Amino acid sequence: MRNQPLRVLLVDDHAMVLEGLKAVLGRFRGRVRVIGQALDADEAQCLVSSLEPDVVLVDVRLRGSMSGLDLCRRLIEAAPDRKVVLLSAYDDEQYLFQAMRAGAAGYLLKSIGGEELVRHLELAATGEKVVDPGMAGRAVASAARLQAGEFWPGAHLSLTQRESEVLGHLVAGLSNRAIAAKLVLGEETIKSHVRAIFRKLDVNDRAGAVATALREGIFQ
């Protein structure tokens, strides 16, 4: 049992959401204390360094140069024991899997109740992985299907089905324009998918993406 309230830093690019979270957590003052809040990833990194929170609660879809997932990776690279819990409006296993790959201590939905939120933050602070109760069952089933290879190539690396298609064409050596024509999509849409592929595979260019795809056995 903790003697002191859990020290939490909030990160969300909507001021109203931050105020709402503070109000919810404020009802549990004996168990949790909001020690700071940030509207973007840069501000969050500065505050984490100076305040050393027990848990950082981050919106998964931050606007700006870094998403919540990117921020999570950055914080954990700097301090592997850092506890980062991602908060999302998206009830989507792909986001959950990306969060776990980024090293997050948990993935919770914004619809979660105050008592459950506090309890999950407390568990995350002790080193447990926490998943929103509404997603837990489906996540286990999806993980089993991933293990059995029942999804598209690259799903185990958090690629969406469309991103997997695009990566396959990258491996085949097609240009963005050629991929757009083949998939009947705009070239800007393809560029967006390519950027997402680079981010998820943690590479900087096409050559890195192709090398990872071949090394991981996504495509032969």
mmCIF file of N, CA and C in Angstrom, residues 109-218:
data_model
loop_
_atom_site.group_PDB
_atom_site.id
_atom_site.type_symbol
_atom_site.label_atom_id
_atom_site.label_comp_id
_atom_site.label_asym_id
_atom_site.label_seq_id
_atom_site.Cartn_x
_atom_site.Cartn_y
_atom_site.Cartn_z
ATOM 1 N N LEU A 109 -9.083 3.502 -22.329
ATOM 2 C CA LEU A 109 -10.003 4.309 -23.135
ATOM 3 C C LEU A 109 -10.511 5.505 -22.335
ATOM 4 N N LYS A 110 -10.810 6.583 -23.044
ATOM 5 C CA LYS A 110 -11.265 7.799 -22.378
ATOM 6 C C LYS A 110 -12.640 7.642 -21.747
ATOM 7 N N SER A 111 -13.322 6.569 -22.076
ATOM 8 C CA SER A 111 -14.634 6.304 -21.477
ATOM 9 C C SER A 111 -14.532 5.642 -20.106
ATOM 10 N N ILE A 112 -13.320 5.348 -19.659
ATOM 11 C CA ILE A 112 -13.131 4.645 -18.388
ATOM 12 C C ILE A 112 -13.625 5.496 -17.218
ATOM 13 N N GLY A 113 -14.163 4.858 -16.199
ATOM 14 C CA GLY A 113 -14.636 5.566 -15.007
ATOM 15 C C GLY A 113 -13.483 6.009 -14.128
ATOM 16 N N GLY A 114 -13.735 6.985 -13.272
ATOM 17 C CA GLY A 114 -12.698 7.545 -12.419
ATOM 18 C C GLY A 114 -12.048 6.536 -11.497
ATOM 19 N N GLU A 115 -12.854 5.723 -10.827
ATOM 20 C CA GLU A 115 -12.322 4.718 -9.901
ATOM 21 C C GLU A 115 -11.431 3.723 -10.634
ATOM 22 N N GLU A 116 -11.901 3.258 -11.802
ATOM 23 C CA GLU A 116 -11.112 2.302 -12.591
ATOM 24 C C GLU A 116 -9.825 2.943 -13.090
ATOM 25 N N LEU A 117 -9.905 4.202 -13.512
ATOM 26 C CA LEU A 117 -8.716 4.902 -13.999
ATOM 27 C C LEU A 117 -7.654 4.955 -12.909
ATOM 28 N N VAL A 118 -8.045 5.364 -11.722
ATOM 29 C CA VAL A 118 -7.089 5.455 -10.612
ATOM 30 C C VAL A 118 -6.509 4.086 -10.284
ATOM 31 N N ARG A 119 -7.365 3.072 -10.243
ATOM 32 C CA ARG A 119 -6.896 1.721 -9.907
ATOM 33 C C ARG A 119 -5.879 1.228 -10.948
ATOM 34 N N HIS A 120 -6.160 1.491 -12.221
ATOM 35 C CA HIS A 120 -5.233 1.051 -13.269
ATOM 36 C C HIS A 120 -3.926 1.838 -13.227
ATOM 37 N N LEU A 121 -3.990 3.121 -12.905
ATOM 38 C CA LEU A 121 -2.753 3.904 -12.770
ATOM 39 C C LEU A 121 -1.917 3.373 -11.609
ATOM 40 N N GLU A 122 -2.570 3.004 -10.521
ATOM 41 C CA GLU A 122 -1.856 2.442 -9.369
ATOM 42 C C GLU A 122 -1.182 1.123 -9.740
ATOM 43 N N LEU A 123 -1.891 0.286 -10.485
ATOM 44 C CA LEU A 123 -1.310 -0.982 -10.916
ATOM 45 C C LEU A 123 -0.126 -0.755 -11.850
ATOM 46 N N ALA A 124 -0.282 0.202 -12.788
ATOM 47 C CA ALA A 124 0.807 0.512 -13.719
ATOM 48 C C ALA A 124 2.052 0.975 -12.969
ATOM 49 N N ALA A 125 1.852 1.748 -11.912
ATOM 50 C CA ALA A 125 2.987 2.266 -11.133
ATOM 51 C C ALA A 125 3.771 1.140 -10.466
ATOM 52 N N THR A 126 3.102 0.012 -10.199
ATOM 53 C CA THR A 126 3.781 -1.127 -9.562
ATOM 54 C C THR A 126 4.469 -2.040 -10.577
ATOM 55 N N GLY A 127 4.310 -1.719 -11.866
ATOM 56 C CA GLY A 127 4.962 -2.524 -12.891
ATOM 57 C C GLY A 127 4.045 -3.451 -13.653
ATOM 58 N N GLU A 128 2.751 -3.457 -13.327
ATOM 59 C CA GLU A 128 1.808 -4.290 -14.068
ATOM 60 C C GLU A 128 1.417 -3.631 -15.377
ATOM 61 N N LYS A 129 1.146 -4.450 -16.391
ATOM 62 C CA LYS A 129 0.618 -3.949 -17.647
ATOM 63 C C LYS A 129 -0.899 -3.857 -17.516
ATOM 64 N N VAL A 130 -1.472 -2.714 -17.867
ATOM 65 C CA VAL A 130 -2.916 -2.544 -17.702
ATOM 66 C C VAL A 130 -3.571 -2.269 -19.053
ATOM 67 N N VAL A 131 -4.719 -2.891 -19.267
ATOM 68 C CA VAL A 131 -5.488 -2.732 -20.500
ATOM 69 C C VAL A 131 -6.918 -2.408 -20.122
ATOM 70 N N ASP A 132 -7.530 -1.497 -20.856
ATOM 71 C CA ASP A 132 -8.909 -1.130 -20.567
ATOM 72 C C ASP A 132 -9.789 -2.384 -20.476
ATOM 73 N N PRO A 133 -10.634 -2.471 -19.448
ATOM 74 C CA PRO A 133 -11.464 -3.666 -19.264
ATOM 75 C C PRO A 133 -12.304 -4.019 -20.493
ATOM 76 N N GLY A 134 -12.747 -3.007 -21.227
ATOM 77 C CA GLY A 134 -13.566 -3.262 -22.407
ATOM 78 C C GLY A 134 -12.809 -3.861 -23.565
ATOM 79 N N MET A 135 -11.466 -3.809 -23.508
ATOM 80 C CA MET A 135 -10.654 -4.315 -24.616
ATOM 81 C C MET A 135 -9.913 -5.598 -24.266
ATOM 82 N N ALA A 136 -9.806 -5.893 -22.998
ATOM 83 C CA ALA A 136 -8.921 -6.974 -22.557
ATOM 84 C C ALA A 136 -9.223 -8.311 -23.246
ATOM 85 N N GLY A 137 -10.493 -8.718 -23.249
ATOM 86 C CA GLY A 137 -10.847 -10.006 -23.840
ATOM 87 C C GLY A 137 -10.530 -10.071 -25.316
ATOM 88 N N ARG A 138 -10.920 -9.017 -26.056
ATOM 89 C CA ARG A 138 -10.657 -9.000 -27.500
ATOM 90 C C ARG A 138 -9.165 -8.939 -27.786
ATOM 91 N N ALA A 139 -8.425 -8.238 -26.937
ATOM 92 C CA ALA A 139 -6.984 -8.120 -27.151
ATOM 93 C C ALA A 139 -6.307 -9.485 -27.022
ATOM 94 N N VAL A 140 -6.728 -10.266 -26.022
ATOM 95 C CA VAL A 140 -6.159 -11.604 -25.840
ATOM 96 C C VAL A 140 -6.470 -12.478 -27.056
ATOM 97 N N ALA A 141 -7.709 -12.407 -27.539
ATOM 98 C CA ALA A 141 -8.098 -13.205 -28.703
ATOM 99 C C ALA A 141 -7.310 -12.785 -29.942
ATOM 100 N N SER A 142 -7.143 -11.478 -30.119
ATOM 101 C CA SER A 142 -6.407 -10.975 -31.280
ATOM 102 C C SER A 142 -4.936 -11.369 -31.193
ATOM 103 N N ALA A 143 -4.370 -11.318 -29.976
ATOM 104 C CA ALA A 143 -2.969 -11.702 -29.803
ATOM 105 C C ALA A 143 -2.774 -13.172 -30.176
ATOM 106 N N ALA A 144 -3.734 -14.011 -29.809
ATOM 107 C CA ALA A 144 -3.654 -15.433 -30.144
ATOM 108 C C ALA A 144 -3.725 -15.629 -31.658
ATOM 109 N N ARG A 145 -4.574 -14.845 -32.310
ATOM 110 C CA ARG A 145 -4.676 -14.946 -33.772
ATOM 111 C C ARG A 145 -3.399 -14.455 -34.441
ATOM 112 N N LEU A 146 -2.801 -13.394 -33.893
ATOM 113 C CA LEU A 146 -1.527 -12.914 -34.431
ATOM 114 C C LEU A 146 -0.470 -14.003 -34.323
ATOM 115 N N GLN A 147 -0.428 -14.663 -33.147
ATOM 116 C CA GLN A 147 0.556 -15.717 -32.907
ATOM 117 C C GLN A 147 0.367 -16.857 -33.893
ATOM 118 N N ALA A 148 -0.881 -17.118 -34.238
ATOM 119 C CA ALA A 148 -1.186 -18.217 -35.161
ATOM 120 C C ALA A 148 -1.025 -17.809 -36.624
ATOM 121 N N GLY A 149 -0.678 -16.551 -36.862
ATOM 122 C CA GLY A 149 -0.464 -16.091 -38.236
ATOM 123 C C GLY A 149 -1.738 -15.912 -39.021
ATOM 124 N N GLU A 150 -2.838 -15.612 -38.346
ATOM 125 C CA GLU A 150 -4.115 -15.503 -39.043
ATOM 126 C C GLU A 150 -4.381 -14.109 -39.604
ATOM 127 N N PHE A 151 -3.502 -13.139 -39.317
ATOM 128 C CA PHE A 151 -3.681 -11.802 -39.849
ATOM 129 C C PHE A 151 -2.776 -11.598 -41.065
ATOM 130 N N TRP A 152 -2.810 -10.413 -41.629
ATOM 131 C CA TRP A 152 -2.007 -10.080 -42.804
ATOM 132 C C TRP A 152 -0.525 -9.976 -42.423
ATOM 133 N N PRO A 153 0.377 -10.074 -43.407
ATOM 134 C CA PRO A 153 1.810 -9.935 -43.128
ATOM 135 C C PRO A 153 2.114 -8.595 -42.464
ATOM 136 N N GLY A 154 2.901 -8.638 -41.405
ATOM 137 C CA GLY A 154 3.283 -7.403 -40.726
ATOM 138 C C GLY A 154 2.338 -6.987 -39.629
ATOM 139 N N ALA A 155 1.241 -7.685 -39.438
ATOM 140 C CA ALA A 155 0.296 -7.319 -38.380
ATOM 141 C C ALA A 155 0.964 -7.401 -37.011
ATOM 142 N N HIS A 156 1.898 -8.349 -36.856
ATOM 143 C CA HIS A 156 2.581 -8.499 -35.563
ATOM 144 C C HIS A 156 3.495 -7.321 -35.261
ATOM 145 N N LEU A 157 3.780 -6.497 -36.282
ATOM 146 C CA LEU A 157 4.581 -5.286 -36.086
ATOM 147 C C LEU A 157 3.700 -4.039 -36.096
ATOM 148 N N SER A 158 2.401 -4.248 -35.941
ATOM 149 C CA SER A 158 1.401 -3.168 -35.839
ATOM 150 C C SER A 158 1.066 -2.513 -37.172
ATOM 151 N N LEU A 159 1.486 -3.114 -38.291
ATOM 152 C CA LEU A 159 1.088 -2.569 -39.591
ATOM 153 C C LEU A 159 -0.384 -2.854 -39.835
ATOM 154 N N THR A 160 -1.102 -1.865 -40.374
ATOM 155 C CA THR A 160 -2.477 -2.110 -40.789
ATOM 156 C C THR A 160 -2.457 -2.927 -42.081
ATOM 157 N N GLN A 161 -3.620 -3.412 -42.481
ATOM 158 C CA GLN A 161 -3.678 -4.215 -43.700
ATOM 159 C C GLN A 161 -3.241 -3.398 -44.914
ATOM 160 N N ARG A 162 -3.655 -2.129 -44.983
ATOM 161 C CA ARG A 162 -3.265 -1.271 -46.101
ATOM 162 C C ARG A 162 -1.763 -1.006 -46.085
ATOM 163 N N GLU A 163 -1.208 -0.742 -44.890
ATOM 164 C CA GLU A 163 0.234 -0.501 -44.792
ATOM 165 C C GLU A 163 1.016 -1.738 -45.218
ATOM 166 N N SER A 164 0.491 -2.921 -44.907
ATOM 167 C CA SER A 164 1.123 -4.157 -45.334
ATOM 168 C C SER A 164 1.145 -4.246 -46.862
ATOM 169 N N GLU A 165 0.028 -3.867 -47.500
ATOM 170 C CA GLU A 165 -0.021 -3.861 -48.967
ATOM 171 C C GLU A 165 1.025 -2.915 -49.543
ATOM 172 N N VAL A 166 1.088 -1.714 -48.973
ATOM 173 C CA VAL A 166 2.039 -0.717 -49.465
ATOM 174 C C VAL A 166 3.466 -1.214 -49.278
ATOM 175 N N LEU A 167 3.762 -1.800 -48.117
ATOM 176 C CA LEU A 167 5.106 -2.319 -47.864
ATOM 177 C C LEU A 167 5.470 -3.403 -48.877
ATOM 178 N N GLY A 168 4.512 -4.248 -49.216
ATOM 179 C CA GLY A 168 4.768 -5.273 -50.226
ATOM 180 C C GLY A 168 5.192 -4.672 -51.553
ATOM 181 N N HIS A 169 4.562 -3.565 -51.924
ATOM 182 C CA HIS A 169 4.925 -2.894 -53.175
ATOM 183 C C HIS A 169 6.274 -2.187 -53.053
ATOM 184 N N LEU A 170 6.608 -1.698 -51.852
ATOM 185 C CA LEU A 170 7.939 -1.116 -51.638
ATOM 186 C C LEU A 170 9.018 -2.176 -51.835
ATOM 187 N N VAL A 171 8.760 -3.366 -51.284
ATOM 188 C CA VAL A 171 9.705 -4.473 -51.440
ATOM 189 C C VAL A 171 9.879 -4.818 -52.918
ATOM 190 N N ALA A 172 8.802 -4.692 -53.684
ATOM 191 C CA ALA A 172 8.858 -4.980 -55.123
ATOM 192 C C ALA A 172 9.521 -3.863 -55.919
ATOM 193 N N GLY A 173 9.848 -2.746 -55.242
ATOM 194 C CA GLY A 173 10.567 -1.666 -55.907
ATOM 195 C C GLY A 173 9.704 -0.615 -56.576
ATOM 196 N N LEU A 174 8.391 -0.596 -56.292
ATOM 197 C CA LEU A 174 7.505 0.378 -56.944
ATOM 198 C C LEU A 174 7.660 1.762 -56.311
ATOM 199 N N SER A 175 7.486 2.797 -57.106
ATOM 200 C CA SER A 175 7.491 4.174 -56.628
ATOM 201 C C SER A 175 6.149 4.490 -55.976
ATOM 202 N N ASN A 176 6.097 5.607 -55.250
ATOM 203 C CA ASN A 176 4.827 6.021 -54.648
ATOM 204 C C ASN A 176 3.750 6.184 -55.714
ATOM 205 N N ARG A 177 4.128 6.781 -56.842
ATOM 206 C CA ARG A 177 3.148 6.997 -57.924
ATOM 207 C C ARG A 177 2.628 5.670 -58.455
ATOM 208 N N ALA A 178 3.531 4.708 -58.621
ATOM 209 C CA ALA A 178 3.116 3.400 -59.151
ATOM 210 C C ALA A 178 2.230 2.663 -58.144
ATOM 211 N N ILE A 179 2.560 2.786 -56.846
ATOM 212 C CA ILE A 179 1.735 2.142 -55.820
ATOM 213 C C ILE A 179 0.351 2.775 -55.796
ATOM 214 N N ALA A 180 0.303 4.108 -55.904
ATOM 215 C CA ALA A 180 -0.986 4.809 -55.917
ATOM 216 C C ALA A 180 -1.852 4.331 -57.067
ATOM 217 N N ALA A 181 -1.245 4.167 -58.239
ATOM 218 C CA ALA A 181 -2.003 3.711 -59.415
ATOM 219 C C ALA A 181 -2.499 2.284 -59.218
ATOM 220 N N LYS A 182 -1.657 1.438 -58.633
ATOM 221 C CA LYS A 182 -2.023 0.025 -58.446
ATOM 222 C C LYS A 182 -3.148 -0.139 -57.423
ATOM 223 N N LEU A 183 -3.111 0.696 -56.366
ATOM 224 C CA LEU A 183 -4.113 0.576 -55.304
ATOM 225 C C LEU A 183 -5.289 1.542 -55.497
ATOM 226 N N VAL A 184 -5.245 2.328 -56.570
ATOM 227 C CA VAL A 184 -6.279 3.315 -56.885
ATOM 228 C C VAL A 184 -6.464 4.277 -55.693
ATOM 229 N N LEU A 185 -5.347 4.849 -55.282
ATOM 230 C CA LEU A 185 -5.336 5.817 -54.192
ATOM 231 C C LEU A 185 -4.529 7.033 -54.613
ATOM 232 N N GLY A 186 -4.696 8.143 -53.887
ATOM 233 C CA GLY A 186 -3.917 9.331 -54.171
ATOM 234 C C GLY A 186 -2.469 9.150 -53.740
ATOM 235 N N GLU A 187 -1.567 9.853 -54.425
ATOM 236 C CA GLU A 187 -0.152 9.727 -54.093
ATOM 237 C C GLU A 187 0.143 10.245 -52.685
ATOM 238 N N GLU A 188 -0.571 11.292 -52.256
ATOM 239 C CA GLU A 188 -0.371 11.810 -50.904
ATOM 240 C C GLU A 188 -0.788 10.787 -49.849
ATOM 241 N N THR A 189 -1.845 10.022 -50.159
ATOM 242 C CA THR A 189 -2.280 8.963 -49.243
ATOM 243 C C THR A 189 -1.192 7.906 -49.114
ATOM 244 N N ILE A 190 -0.576 7.542 -50.230
ATOM 245 C CA ILE A 190 0.509 6.562 -50.198
ATOM 246 C C ILE A 190 1.686 7.089 -49.387
ATOM 247 N N LYS A 191 2.014 8.372 -49.585
ATOM 248 C CA LYS A 191 3.119 8.963 -48.811
ATOM 249 C C LYS A 191 2.834 8.886 -47.312
ATOM 250 N N SER A 192 1.574 9.120 -46.944
ATOM 251 C CA SER A 192 1.187 9.041 -45.536
ATOM 252 C C SER A 192 1.375 7.619 -45.005
ATOM 253 N N HIS A 193 0.982 6.620 -45.806
ATOM 254 C CA HIS A 193 1.164 5.219 -45.397
ATOM 255 C C HIS A 193 2.648 4.885 -45.265
ATOM 256 N N VAL A 194 3.448 5.383 -46.192
ATOM 257 C CA VAL A 194 4.890 5.102 -46.153
ATOM 258 C C VAL A 194 5.510 5.694 -44.887
ATOM 259 N N ARG A 195 5.118 6.917 -44.539
ATOM 260 C CA ARG A 195 5.635 7.528 -43.309
ATOM 261 C C ARG A 195 5.252 6.695 -42.084
ATOM 262 N N ALA A 196 4.003 6.192 -42.078
ATOM 263 C CA ALA A 196 3.552 5.364 -40.953
ATOM 264 C C ALA A 196 4.356 4.065 -40.882
ATOM 265 N N ILE A 197 4.654 3.486 -42.041
ATOM 266 C CA ILE A 197 5.457 2.252 -42.099
ATOM 267 C C ILE A 197 6.850 2.511 -41.526
ATOM 268 N N PHE A 198 7.471 3.622 -41.940
ATOM 269 C CA PHE A 198 8.804 3.956 -41.434
ATOM 270 C C PHE A 198 8.781 4.074 -39.911
ATOM 271 N N ARG A 199 7.742 4.765 -39.399
ATOM 272 C CA ARG A 199 7.649 4.976 -37.952
ATOM 273 C C ARG A 199 7.487 3.649 -37.209
ATOM 274 N N LYS A 200 6.594 2.801 -37.705
ATOM 275 C CA LYS A 200 6.319 1.547 -37.013
ATOM 276 C C LYS A 200 7.481 0.561 -37.084
ATOM 277 N N LEU A 201 8.219 0.603 -38.195
ATOM 278 C CA LEU A 201 9.363 -0.299 -38.336
ATOM 279 C C LEU A 201 10.642 0.320 -37.776
ATOM 280 N N ASP A 202 10.533 1.586 -37.333
ATOM 281 C CA ASP A 202 11.676 2.309 -36.761
ATOM 282 C C ASP A 202 12.828 2.398 -37.755
ATOM 283 N N VAL A 203 12.486 2.839 -38.975
ATOM 284 C CA VAL A 203 13.498 3.030 -40.020
ATOM 285 C C VAL A 203 13.343 4.438 -40.588
ATOM 286 N N ASN A 204 14.347 4.854 -41.371
ATOM 287 C CA ASN A 204 14.344 6.223 -41.894
ATOM 288 C C ASN A 204 14.065 6.317 -43.383
ATOM 289 N N ASP A 205 14.133 5.187 -44.087
ATOM 290 C CA ASP A 205 13.972 5.265 -45.534
ATOM 291 C C ASP A 205 13.461 3.940 -46.099
ATOM 292 N N ARG A 206 13.261 3.923 -47.417
ATOM 293 C CA ARG A 206 12.746 2.731 -48.094
ATOM 294 C C ARG A 206 13.677 1.530 -47.919
ATOM 295 N N ALA A 207 14.984 1.787 -48.041
ATOM 296 C CA ALA A 207 15.935 0.682 -47.927
ATOM 297 C C ALA A 207 15.818 0.017 -46.562
ATOM 298 N N GLY A 208 15.663 0.839 -45.516
ATOM 299 C CA GLY A 208 15.506 0.283 -44.175
ATOM 300 C C GLY A 208 14.219 -0.502 -44.038
ATOM 301 N N ALA A 209 13.132 0.009 -44.638
ATOM 302 C CA ALA A 209 11.845 -0.683 -44.570
ATOM 303 C C ALA A 209 11.913 -2.027 -45.283
ATOM 304 N N VAL A 210 12.541 -2.040 -46.447
ATOM 305 C CA VAL A 210 12.663 -3.282 -47.219
ATOM 306 C C VAL A 210 13.527 -4.285 -46.450
ATOM 307 N N ALA A 211 14.639 -3.806 -45.896
ATOM 308 C CA ALA A 211 15.528 -4.700 -45.141
ATOM 309 C C ALA A 211 14.802 -5.309 -43.946
ATOM 310 N N THR A 212 14.014 -4.486 -43.233
ATOM 311 C CA THR A 212 13.268 -4.996 -42.080
ATOM 312 C C THR A 212 12.215 -5.997 -42.519
ATOM 313 N N ALA A 213 11.509 -5.689 -43.618
ATOM 314 C CA ALA A 213 10.477 -6.600 -44.123
ATOM 315 C C ALA A 213 11.068 -7.955 -44.465
ATOM 316 N N LEU A 214 12.256 -7.974 -45.059
ATOM 317 C CA LEU A 214 12.888 -9.237 -45.427
ATOM 318 C C LEU A 214 13.439 -9.958 -44.197
ATOM 319 N N ARG A 215 14.049 -9.189 -43.283
ATOM 320 C CA ARG A 215 14.608 -9.792 -42.067
ATOM 321 C C ARG A 215 13.527 -10.413 -41.186
ATOM 322 N N GLU A 216 12.370 -9.720 -41.092
ATOM 323 C CA GLU A 216 11.272 -10.207 -40.254
ATOM 324 C C GLU A 216 10.431 -11.270 -40.949
ATOM 325 N N GLY A 217 10.730 -11.542 -42.202
ATOM 326 C CA GLY A 217 9.969 -12.537 -42.939
ATOM 327 C C GLY A 217 8.576 -12.091 -43.334
ATOM 328 N N ILE A 218 8.360 -10.746 -43.353
ATOM 329 C CA ILE A 218 7.028 -10.225 -43.741
ATOM 330 C C ILE A 218 6.783 -10.539 -45.207
#
